Coordinates of N, CA and C in Angstrom, one line a residue:
Chain B
X1 N 4.2 15.1 0.8 CA 3.8 14.8 2.2 C 2.3 14.4 2.2
X2 N 2.0 13.2 2.6 CA 0.6 12.7 2.5 C -0.3 13.2 3.6
X3 N 0.3 13.8 4.7 CA -0.5 14.2 5.8 C -0.7 13.2 6.9
X4 N -0.2 12.0 6.6 CA -0.2 10.9 7.6 C 1.2 10.8 8.3
X5 N 1.2 10.9 9.6 CA 2.4 10.8 10.4 C 2.5 9.6 11.2
X6 N 3.8 9.1 11.3 CA 4.1 7.9 12.0 C 5.3 8.1 12.9
X7 N 5.2 7.6 14.1 CA 6.3 7.6 15.0 C 6.5 6.3 15.7
X8 N 7.7 5.9 16.0 CA 9.0 6.5 15.6 C 9.3 6.2 14.2
X9 N 10.4 6.8 13.7 CA 10.8 6.5 12.3 C 11.6 5.2 12.3
X10 N 12.4 4.9 13.3 CA 13.2 3.7 13.4 C 13.0 3.2 14.8
X11 N 13.1 1.9 15.0 CA 12.9 1.2 16.3 C 13.8 0.0 16.2
X12 N 14.7 -0.1 17.2 CA 15.5 -1.3 17.3 C 15.3 -1.9 18.7
X13 N 14.9 -3.2 18.7 CA 14.6 -3.8 20.0 C 15.1 -5.3 20.0
X14 N 14.9 -5.9 21.1 CA 15.4 -7.3 21.2 C 14.2 -8.3 21.1
X15 N 14.5 -9.5 20.8 CA 13.5 -10.6 20.7 C 12.8 -10.7 22.1
X16 N 11.5 -10.9 22.0 CA 10.7 -11.1 23.2 C 10.2 -9.8 23.8
X17 N 10.6 -8.7 23.3 CA 10.1 -7.4 23.7 C 8.8 -7.0 23.1
X18 N 8.3 -5.9 23.6 CA 7.0 -5.3 23.1 C 7.2 -3.9 22.7
X19 N 6.6 -3.5 21.6 CA 6.8 -2.1 21.1 C 5.4 -1.6 20.6
X20 N 5.3 -0.3 20.6 CA 4.1 0.4 20.1 C 4.4 1.3 19.0
X21 N 3.7 1.2 17.9 CA 3.9 2.1 16.8 C 2.7 3.0 16.7
X22 N 2.9 4.3 16.4 CA 1.9 5.3 16.5 C 1.6 5.9 15.1
X23 N 0.3 6.2 14.8 CA 0.0 6.7 13.5 C -1.1 7.8 13.8
X24 N -0.9 9.0 13.1 CA -1.9 10.0 13.1 C -2.4 10.1 11.6
X25 N -3.7 9.9 11.4 CA -4.2 10.0 10.0 C -4.3 11.4 9.5
X26 N -4.6 11.6 8.3 CA -4.9 12.9 7.7 C -6.1 13.5 8.4
X27 N -6.1 14.8 8.5 CA -7.2 15.5 9.1 C -8.5 15.1 8.4
X28 N -9.5 14.7 9.2 CA -10.8 14.3 8.7 C -10.9 12.9 8.2
X29 N -9.8 12.1 8.1 CA -9.9 10.7 7.7 C -10.4 9.9 8.9
X30 N -11.4 9.0 8.6 CA -11.9 8.2 9.7 C -11.3 6.8 9.7
X31 N -10.8 6.3 8.6 CA -10.2 5.0 8.4 C -8.7 5.0 8.6
X32 N -8.2 4.0 9.3 CA -6.8 3.8 9.5 C -6.5 2.4 9.2
X33 N -5.4 2.2 8.4 CA -5.0 0.8 8.0 C -3.5 0.6 8.4
X34 N -3.2 -0.6 8.7 CA -1.8 -1.0 9.0 C -1.3 -2.0 8.1
X35 N -0.1 -1.8 7.6 CA 0.5 -2.8 6.6 C 1.9 -3.1 7.1
X36 N 2.3 -4.3 6.7 CA 3.7 -4.7 7.0 C 4.4 -5.0 5.7
X37 N 5.6 -4.4 5.5 CA 6.4 -4.7 4.3 C 7.7 -5.4 4.7
X38 N 7.9 -6.6 4.2 CA 9.1 -7.3 4.4 C 9.6 -7.9 3.1
X39 N 10.9 -8.2 3.1 CA 11.5 -8.7 1.8 C 10.8 -10.0 1.3
X40 N 10.5 -10.9 2.3 CA 10.0 -12.2 1.8 C 8.5 -12.2 1.6
X41 N 7.7 -11.3 2.4 CA 6.3 -11.4 2.3 C 5.7 -10.2 1.4
X42 N 6.5 -9.2 1.1 CA 6.0 -8.1 0.4 C 5.2 -7.2 1.3
X43 N 4.2 -6.5 0.6 CA 3.3 -5.6 1.4 C 2.1 -6.3 1.7
X44 N 1.8 -6.4 3.0 CA 0.6 -7.2 3.5 C -0.3 -6.3 4.4
X45 N -1.6 -6.4 4.2 CA -2.5 -5.7 5.0 C -2.6 -6.4 6.3
X46 N -2.6 -5.6 7.4 CA -2.7 -6.2 8.7 C -4.1 -6.0 9.3
X47 N -4.5 -4.8 9.4 CA -5.8 -4.5 10.1 C -6.3 -3.1 9.7
X48 N -7.6 -2.9 9.8 CA -8.2 -1.6 9.6 C -9.1 -1.2 10.7
X49 N -9.1 0.0 11.1 CA -10.0 0.6 12.0 C -10.8 1.7 11.3
X50 N -12.1 1.8 11.7 CA -12.9 2.9 11.1 C -13.7 3.5 12.3
X51 N -13.4 4.8 12.5 CA -14.0 5.6 13.5 C -14.0 4.9 14.8
X52 N -12.9 4.3 15.2 CA -12.7 3.8 16.5 C -13.0 2.3 16.6
X53 N -13.5 1.7 15.6 CA -13.9 0.3 15.7 C -13.1 -0.6 14.6
X54 N -12.8 -1.8 15.0 CA -12.1 -2.7 14.1 C -13.1 -3.0 12.9
X55 N -12.5 -2.8 11.7 CA -13.4 -3.0 10.5 C -13.0 -4.2 9.7
X56 N -11.7 -4.5 9.6 CA -11.3 -5.6 8.8 C -9.9 -6.1 9.3
X57 N -9.8 -7.4 9.1 CA -8.5 -8.0 9.5 C -7.9 -8.7 8.4
X58 N -6.6 -8.6 8.3 CA -5.8 -9.3 7.3 C -4.9 -10.3 7.9
X59 N -3.7 -10.3 7.5 CA -2.7 -11.4 8.0 C -2.0 -10.9 9.3
X60 N -2.8 -10.6 10.3 CA -2.2 -10.1 11.5 C -2.1 -11.2 12.5
X61 N -0.9 -11.3 13.1 CA -0.6 -12.3 14.0 C -1.3 -12.1 15.4
X62 N -1.5 -13.1 16.1 CA -2.2 -12.9 17.4 C -1.3 -12.1 18.4
X63 N 0.0 -12.1 18.2 CA 0.9 -11.3 19.1 C 0.7 -9.8 18.8
X64 N 0.1 -9.5 17.7 CA -0.1 -8.1 17.3 C -1.5 -7.6 17.6
X65 N -1.6 -6.4 18.0 CA -3.0 -5.8 18.2 C -2.9 -4.4 17.9
X66 N -4.1 -3.8 17.7 CA -4.1 -2.4 17.3 C -5.4 -1.7 17.9
X67 N -5.4 -0.4 18.0 CA -6.6 0.3 18.4 C -6.6 1.7 17.8
X68 N -7.8 2.2 17.8 CA -7.9 3.6 17.3 C -8.7 4.4 18.4
X69 N -8.1 5.5 18.7 CA -8.6 6.3 19.8 C -9.6 7.3 19.4
X70 N -10.3 7.9 20.3 CA -11.3 8.9 20.0 C -10.8 10.1 19.1
X71 N -9.5 10.4 19.2 CA -9.0 11.5 18.4 C -8.6 11.0 17.0
X72 N -8.8 9.7 16.8 CA -8.6 9.0 15.5 C -7.2 8.5 15.3
X73 N -6.3 8.9 16.2 CA -5.0 8.3 16.0 C -5.0 6.8 16.3
X74 N -4.0 6.1 15.8 CA -4.0 4.6 16.0 C -2.7 4.2 16.5
X75 N -2.7 3.1 17.2 CA -1.5 2.4 17.7 C -1.5 1.0 17.3
X76 N -0.3 0.5 16.9 CA -0.1 -0.9 16.6 C 0.8 -1.5 17.6
X77 N 0.4 -2.5 18.4 CA 1.2 -3.1 19.4 C 1.7 -4.4 19.0
X78 N 3.0 -4.6 19.1 CA 3.7 -5.8 18.7 C 4.4 -6.4 19.9
X79 N 4.0 -7.6 20.2 CA 4.6 -8.2 21.5 C 5.3 -9.5 21.2
X80 N 6.0 -10.0 22.2 CA 6.8 -11.2 22.0 C 7.6 -11.3 20.7
X81 N 8.3 -10.2 20.4 CA 8.9 -10.0 19.1 C 9.8 -11.1 18.7
X82 N 9.8 -11.4 17.4 CA 10.7 -12.4 16.9 C 11.5 -11.7 15.8
X83 N 12.6 -12.4 15.4 CA 13.5 -11.8 14.4 C 12.7 -11.5 13.1
X84 N 11.8 -12.4 12.8 CA 11.0 -12.3 11.6 C 10.0 -11.2 11.6
X85 N 9.9 -10.5 12.7 CA 9.0 -9.3 12.7 C 9.7 -8.1 12.2
X86 N 11.0 -8.2 12.0 CA 11.7 -7.0 11.4 C 11.1 -6.7 10.1
X87 N 10.7 -5.4 9.9 CA 10.0 -5.0 8.7 C 9.7 -3.5 8.8
X88 N 9.2 -3.0 7.7 CA 8.7 -1.7 7.6 C 7.2 -1.8 7.9
X89 N 6.7 -1.0 8.8 CA 5.3 -1.0 9.1 C 4.7 0.4 8.7
X90 N 3.7 0.3 7.8 CA 3.1 1.5 7.3 C 1.7 1.6 7.8
X91 N 1.3 2.9 8.0 CA 0.0 3.2 8.4 C -0.6 4.0 7.2
X92 N -1.8 3.8 6.9 CA -2.5 4.6 5.8 C -3.9 5.1 6.3
X93 N -4.4 6.1 5.7 CA -5.7 6.6 6.1 C -6.5 6.9 4.9
X94 N -7.8 6.9 5.0 CA -8.7 7.3 4.0 C -10.0 7.9 4.6
X95 N -10.7 8.7 3.8 CA -11.8 9.4 4.4 C -12.9 8.5 5.0
X96 N -13.2 7.5 4.3 CA -14.3 6.5 4.7 C -13.7 5.1 4.5
X97 N -14.6 4.2 4.4 CA -14.2 2.8 4.1 C -14.9 2.4 2.8
X98 N -14.2 1.7 1.9 CA -14.8 1.3 0.7 C -13.7 1.4 -0.4
X99 N -14.0 0.7 -1.5 CA -12.9 0.5 -2.5 C -12.6 1.7 -3.3
X100 N -13.5 2.7 -3.3 CA -13.3 3.8 -4.2 C -12.4 4.9 -3.5
X101 N -12.2 4.7 -2.2 CA -11.4 5.7 -1.5 C -9.9 5.3 -1.5
X102 N -9.1 6.2 -2.0 CA -7.7 5.9 -2.1 C -7.1 6.1 -0.7
X103 N -6.1 5.3 -0.4 CA -5.4 5.4 0.9 C -4.1 6.2 0.8
X104 N -3.9 7.0 1.8 CA -2.8 7.9 1.9 C -1.8 7.2 2.9
X105 N -0.6 7.0 2.5 CA 0.4 6.3 3.3 C 1.3 7.2 4.1
X106 N 1.6 6.8 5.3 CA 2.6 7.5 6.1 C 4.0 7.1 5.6
X107 N 5.1 7.6 6.2 CA 6.5 7.3 5.8 C 7.0 6.0 6.4
X108 N 6.2 5.4 7.3 CA 6.6 4.1 7.8 C 7.5 4.2 9.1
X109 N 7.4 3.0 9.8 CA 8.3 2.8 10.9 C 9.1 1.6 10.6
X110 N 10.5 1.7 10.6 CA 11.3 0.6 10.4 C 11.7 -0.1 11.7
X111 N 11.2 -1.3 11.9 CA 11.4 -2.1 13.1 C 12.5 -3.1 12.8
X112 N 13.5 -3.1 13.7 CA 14.6 -4.1 13.6 C 14.6 -4.8 14.9
X113 N 14.4 -6.1 14.9 CA 14.5 -7.0 16.0 C 15.8 -7.8 16.1
X114 N 16.5 -7.6 17.1 CA 17.9 -8.3 17.2 C 17.9 -9.4 18.2
Chain I
X20 N -11.2 -15.1 -5.8 CA -10.4 -14.2 -5.0 C -9.7 -13.2 -5.9
X21 N -9.6 -12.0 -5.4 CA -8.9 -11.0 -6.2 C -7.4 -11.1 -6.0
X22 N -6.6 -10.8 -7.1 CA -5.2 -10.8 -7.0 C -4.6 -10.0 -8.1
X23 N -3.3 -9.6 -8.0 CA -2.6 -8.9 -9.1 C -1.3 -9.6 -9.3
X24 N -0.9 -9.6 -10.5 CA 0.4 -10.1 -10.9 C 1.2 -9.1 -11.7
X25 N 2.3 -8.7 -11.1 CA 3.2 -7.8 -11.8 C 4.2 -8.6 -12.6
X26 N 4.2 -8.5 -13.9 CA 4.9 -9.5 -14.7 C 6.4 -9.3 -14.7
X27 N 7.0 -8.2 -14.3 CA 8.4 -7.9 -14.3 C 8.8 -7.4 -12.9
X28 N 9.8 -8.1 -12.4 CA 10.3 -7.6 -11.1 C 11.3 -6.4 -11.2
X29 N 11.9 -6.3 -12.4 CA 12.8 -5.2 -12.7 C 12.6 -4.8 -14.1
X30 N 12.6 -3.4 -14.3 CA 12.5 -2.9 -15.7 C 13.6 -1.8 -15.7
X31 N 14.4 -1.8 -16.8 CA 15.5 -0.8 -17.0 C 15.2 -0.1 -18.3
X32 N 15.2 1.3 -18.2 CA 15.0 2.1 -19.4 C 16.0 3.2 -19.4
X33 N 16.2 3.8 -20.6 CA 17.1 4.9 -20.7 C 16.2 6.2 -20.5
X34 N 16.9 7.2 -19.9 CA 16.2 8.5 -19.7 C 15.6 9.0 -21.1
X35 N 14.4 9.4 -21.1 CA 13.8 9.9 -22.3 C 13.1 8.9 -23.1
X36 N 13.2 7.6 -22.8 CA 12.4 6.6 -23.5 C 11.2 6.2 -22.8
X37 N 10.3 5.5 -23.5 CA 9.0 5.2 -22.8 C 9.1 4.1 -21.7
X38 N 8.2 4.2 -20.8 CA 8.1 3.2 -19.7 C 6.9 2.4 -19.8
X39 N 7.0 1.1 -19.6 CA 5.9 0.2 -19.6 C 6.1 -0.8 -18.4
X40 N 5.2 -0.7 -17.4 CA 5.2 -1.6 -16.3 C 3.9 -2.4 -16.4
X41 N 4.0 -3.7 -16.4 CA 2.9 -4.6 -16.7 C 2.2 -5.1 -15.5
X42 N 0.9 -5.2 -15.5 CA 0.1 -5.7 -14.4 C -1.1 -6.4 -14.9
X43 N -1.3 -7.6 -14.5 CA -2.6 -8.4 -14.7 C -3.3 -8.6 -13.4
X44 N -4.6 -8.5 -13.5 CA -5.4 -8.7 -12.3 C -6.4 -9.9 -12.5
X45 N -6.8 -10.3 -11.3 CA -7.8 -11.4 -11.3 C -8.9 -10.9 -10.3
X46 N -10.2 -10.9 -10.8 CA -11.2 -10.4 -10.0 C -12.6 -11.0 -10.5
X47 N -13.4 -11.4 -9.6 CA -14.7 -11.9 -9.9 C -15.7 -10.8 -10.2
X48 N -15.3 -9.6 -10.0 CA -16.2 -8.5 -10.3 C -15.4 -7.3 -10.8
X49 N -16.0 -6.2 -11.3 CA -15.2 -5.1 -11.8 C -14.5 -4.4 -10.7
X50 N -13.2 -4.5 -10.7 CA -12.4 -4.1 -9.5 C -12.0 -2.6 -9.5
X51 N -11.6 -2.1 -8.4 CA -10.9 -0.8 -8.3 C -9.4 -1.2 -8.4
X52 N -8.7 -0.5 -9.2 CA -7.3 -0.7 -9.4 C -6.5 0.5 -9.1
X53 N -5.3 0.4 -8.6 CA -4.4 1.5 -8.3 C -3.0 1.2 -8.7
X54 N -2.2 2.2 -8.9 CA -0.8 2.1 -9.0 C -0.2 3.1 -8.0
X55 N 0.7 2.5 -7.1 CA 1.4 3.3 -6.1 C 2.9 3.2 -6.5
X56 N 3.6 4.3 -6.1 CA 5.1 4.3 -6.2 C 5.7 4.5 -4.9
X57 N 6.9 3.8 -4.7 CA 7.6 4.0 -3.5 C 9.1 4.3 -3.8
X58 N 9.5 5.5 -3.5 CA 10.9 5.9 -3.6 C 11.6 5.4 -2.4
X59 N 13.0 5.2 -2.6 CA 13.8 4.6 -1.5 C 13.6 5.3 -0.2
X60 N 13.3 4.5 0.8 CA 13.2 5.0 2.2 C 12.0 6.0 2.3
X61 N 11.0 5.8 1.5 CA 9.8 6.7 1.6 C 8.6 5.8 1.7
X62 N 7.5 6.5 2.0 CA 6.2 5.8 2.0 C 5.7 5.7 0.6
X63 N 4.5 5.1 0.5 CA 3.9 4.9 -0.8 C 3.0 6.1 -1.2
X64 N 3.1 6.4 -2.5 CA 2.4 7.6 -3.1 C 1.5 7.1 -4.2
X65 N 0.2 7.5 -4.2 CA -0.7 7.1 -5.2 C -0.4 7.8 -6.5
X66 N -0.2 7.0 -7.6 CA 0.0 7.6 -8.9 C -1.3 7.8 -9.6
X67 N -2.2 6.8 -9.6 CA -3.5 6.9 -10.3 C -4.4 5.8 -9.8
X68 N -5.7 5.9 -10.1 CA -6.6 4.9 -9.7 C -7.7 4.7 -10.8
X69 N -8.2 3.5 -10.9 CA -9.3 3.2 -11.8 C -10.5 2.7 -10.9
X70 N -11.6 3.4 -11.1 CA -12.8 3.0 -10.3 C -14.0 2.9 -11.2
X71 N -13.9 2.2 -12.3 CA -15.0 1.9 -13.3 C -15.6 3.2 -14.0
X72 N -14.8 4.2 -14.1 CA -15.1 5.3 -14.9 C -14.4 5.2 -16.3
X73 N -13.7 6.2 -16.7 CA -12.9 6.1 -18.0 C -11.9 5.0 -17.9
X74 N -11.7 4.2 -19.0 CA -10.8 3.1 -18.9 C -9.3 3.6 -19.0
X75 N -9.1 4.8 -19.6 CA -7.8 5.4 -19.6 C -7.6 6.4 -18.5
X76 N -6.8 6.1 -17.6 CA -6.6 6.9 -16.4 C -5.3 7.7 -16.4
X77 N -5.4 8.9 -16.2 CA -4.2 9.8 -16.1 C -3.9 10.0 -14.7
X78 N -2.6 9.9 -14.4 CA -2.1 10.1 -13.0 C -1.1 11.3 -12.9
X79 N -0.4 11.3 -11.8 CA 0.6 12.3 -11.6 C 1.9 12.0 -12.3
X80 N 2.7 13.1 -12.5 CA 4.0 13.0 -13.1 C 4.0 12.3 -14.5
X81 N 2.9 12.5 -15.3 CA 2.9 12.0 -16.6 C 2.6 10.6 -16.8
X82 N 2.3 9.9 -15.8 CA 1.9 8.4 -15.9 C 0.4 8.3 -16.2
X83 N 0.2 7.2 -16.9 CA -1.2 6.8 -17.2 C -1.3 5.3 -17.3
X84 N -2.5 4.8 -17.2 CA -2.8 3.4 -17.2 C -4.1 3.1 -17.9
X85 N -4.2 2.0 -18.6 CA -5.4 1.7 -19.3 C -6.0 0.4 -18.8
X86 N -7.2 0.4 -18.4 CA -7.9 -0.8 -17.9 C -8.5 -1.5 -19.1
X87 N -8.0 -2.8 -19.3 CA -8.5 -3.6 -20.4 C -9.1 -4.8 -19.8
X88 N -10.5 -4.8 -19.8 CA -11.2 -6.0 -19.2 C -10.9 -7.2 -19.9
X89 N -10.9 -7.2 -21.3 CA -10.8 -8.4 -22.1 C -9.4 -9.1 -21.8
X90 N -8.4 -8.3 -21.5 CA -7.1 -8.8 -21.2 C -6.8 -8.9 -19.7
X91 N -7.7 -8.5 -18.9 CA -7.5 -8.4 -17.4 C -6.2 -7.7 -17.1
X92 N -5.9 -6.6 -17.8 CA -4.6 -5.9 -17.6 C -4.9 -4.5 -17.2
X93 N -3.8 -3.9 -16.5 CA -3.9 -2.5 -16.1 C -2.4 -2.0 -16.1
X94 N -1.9 -2.0 -17.3 CA -0.4 -1.6 -17.5 C -0.2 -0.1 -17.3
X95 N 0.9 0.2 -16.7 CA 1.3 1.6 -16.4 C 2.3 2.1 -17.5
X96 N 2.1 3.3 -18.0 CA 2.9 3.8 -19.0 C 3.3 5.2 -18.8
X97 N 4.4 5.6 -19.4 CA 4.8 7.0 -19.4 C 5.6 7.2 -20.7
X98 N 5.4 8.3 -21.4 CA 6.0 8.5 -22.7 C 7.5 8.7 -22.6
X99 N 8.0 9.3 -21.6 CA 9.4 9.7 -21.5 C 9.9 9.6 -20.0
X100 N 10.8 8.7 -19.8 CA 11.3 8.5 -18.4 C 12.2 9.6 -18.0
X101 N 12.1 10.0 -16.7 CA 13.0 10.9 -16.1 C 13.8 10.1 -15.0
X102 N 15.0 10.6 -14.7 CA 15.8 10.0 -13.6 C 15.0 9.9 -12.3
X103 N 14.2 10.9 -12.1 CA 13.4 10.9 -10.8 C 12.3 9.8 -10.7
X104 N 12.1 9.1 -11.9 CA 11.1 8.1 -11.9 C 11.6 6.7 -11.3
X105 N 12.9 6.7 -11.1 CA 13.5 5.5 -10.5 C 12.9 5.2 -9.2
X106 N 12.3 4.1 -9.0 CA 11.5 3.7 -7.8 C 10.9 2.3 -7.9
X107 N 10.2 1.9 -6.9 CA 9.4 0.7 -7.0 C 8.0 1.0 -7.2
X108 N 7.3 0.3 -8.1 CA 6.0 0.5 -8.4 C 5.1 -0.7 -8.1
X109 N 4.0 -0.4 -7.5 CA 3.1 -1.5 -7.0 C 1.7 -1.3 -7.7
X110 N 1.3 -2.4 -8.3 CA -0.1 -2.5 -8.8 C -0.9 -3.1 -7.7
X111 N -2.1 -2.5 -7.5 CA -2.9 -2.8 -6.4 C -4.4 -3.0 -6.8
X112 N -5.0 -4.0 -6.2 CA -6.4 -4.2 -6.5 C -7.2 -4.1 -5.1
X113 N -8.3 -3.6 -5.2 CA -9.2 -3.5 -4.0 C -10.1 -4.7 -4.0
X114 N -9.9 -5.5 -2.9 CA -10.6 -6.8 -2.9 C -11.7 -6.8 -1.8
X115 N -12.8 -7.3 -2.2 CA -14.0 -7.4 -1.3 C -13.9 -8.7 -0.5
X116 N -13.9 -8.6 0.8 CA -13.8 -9.8 1.6 C -15.2 -10.3 1.9
X117 N -15.5 -11.6 1.6 CA -16.8 -12.1 1.8 C -17.0 -12.4 3.3
X118 N -15.9 -12.4 4.1 CA -16.0 -12.7 5.5 C -16.6 -11.5 6.3
X119 N -16.1 -10.3 6.0 CA -16.5 -9.1 6.7 C -17.0 -8.0 5.9
X120 N -17.2 -8.3 4.6 CA -17.7 -7.3 3.6 C -16.9 -6.0 3.6
X121 N -15.6 -6.1 3.9 CA -14.8 -5.0 3.8 C -13.9 -5.0 2.6
X122 N -13.3 -3.9 2.2 CA -12.4 -3.9 1.1 C -11.0 -3.8 1.6
X123 N -10.1 -4.6 1.0 CA -8.7 -4.6 1.4 C -7.9 -4.4 0.2
X124 N -6.8 -3.7 0.3 CA -5.9 -3.6 -0.8 C -5.0 -4.8 -0.9
X125 N -4.9 -5.4 -2.1 CA -4.0 -6.5 -2.4 C -2.9 -6.0 -3.3
X126 N -1.7 -6.0 -2.8 CA -0.5 -5.5 -3.5 C 0.1 -6.5 -4.4
X127 N 0.6 -6.1 -5.6 CA 1.5 -6.9 -6.4 C 2.8 -7.0 -5.7
X128 N 3.7 -7.8 -6.3 CA 5.0 -7.9 -5.7 C 6.0 -6.8 -6.0
X129 N 5.6 -5.9 -6.9 CA 6.4 -4.7 -7.2 C 7.2 -4.9 -8.4
X130 N 7.5 -3.7 -9.1 CA 8.4 -3.7 -10.2 C 9.4 -2.5 -9.9
X131 N 10.7 -2.9 -9.9 CA 11.7 -1.9 -9.6 C 12.1 -1.3 -11.0
X132 N 11.9 0.0 -11.1 CA 12.2 0.8 -12.3 C 13.6 1.4 -12.2
X133 N 14.5 1.1 -13.1 CA 15.8 1.7 -13.1 C 15.9 2.6 -14.4
X134 N 16.3 3.8 -14.2 CA 16.4 4.7 -15.3 C 17.9 5.1 -15.6
X135 N 18.4 4.7 -16.7 CA 19.8 4.9 -17.1 C 20.0 6.3 -17.7
X136 N 21.0 7.0 -17.4 CA 21.3 8.3 -18.0 C 21.6 8.2 -19.4

């Protein structure tokens, strides 16, 4: 158990809908990262927040957004969902930001768009 | 730009025999490198990391990896495979973005390890 929690575990929704994925980092970790894992794209970095502020962006679509709250939990919002958004979404956390800090991954949220 | 290439998409070994999962990296500077494992329907777990200290890195569950700068490789090995090692393994490089000076993890495409009884 990494100490990172994600809810919900599974999510099934229809095209065009909007969903929110939630992540609670390990106690004391200030950085939160979001990743998408799909069969065709593999594991891709989406976005990072550090202590409440956006720190880095990866291959995140404009339909997607995220935020980190004062208690350091984070939410990833996916809107106008398309079939291709079906994937596993992982959250990870690390104590700080920087390449020497390993990231601890949550169990993921499996999103199915029908 | 930093990248990693995992040379085998699938590796099959017999229980009790050595494991070798190959990874080559590309980086314009001395990178931080990681190996993560993903068991079916689970999140990713860190096996080991290299951050410019000792070139031979020991990880959990008997895995180790050697950083070879001359070969730009970071292969993962284990002397004796167990059935519980069957999983997907990802080689990862930490990449510095020139746009926002942040570090991002770049994942390889993964190697699925099958362990035969």
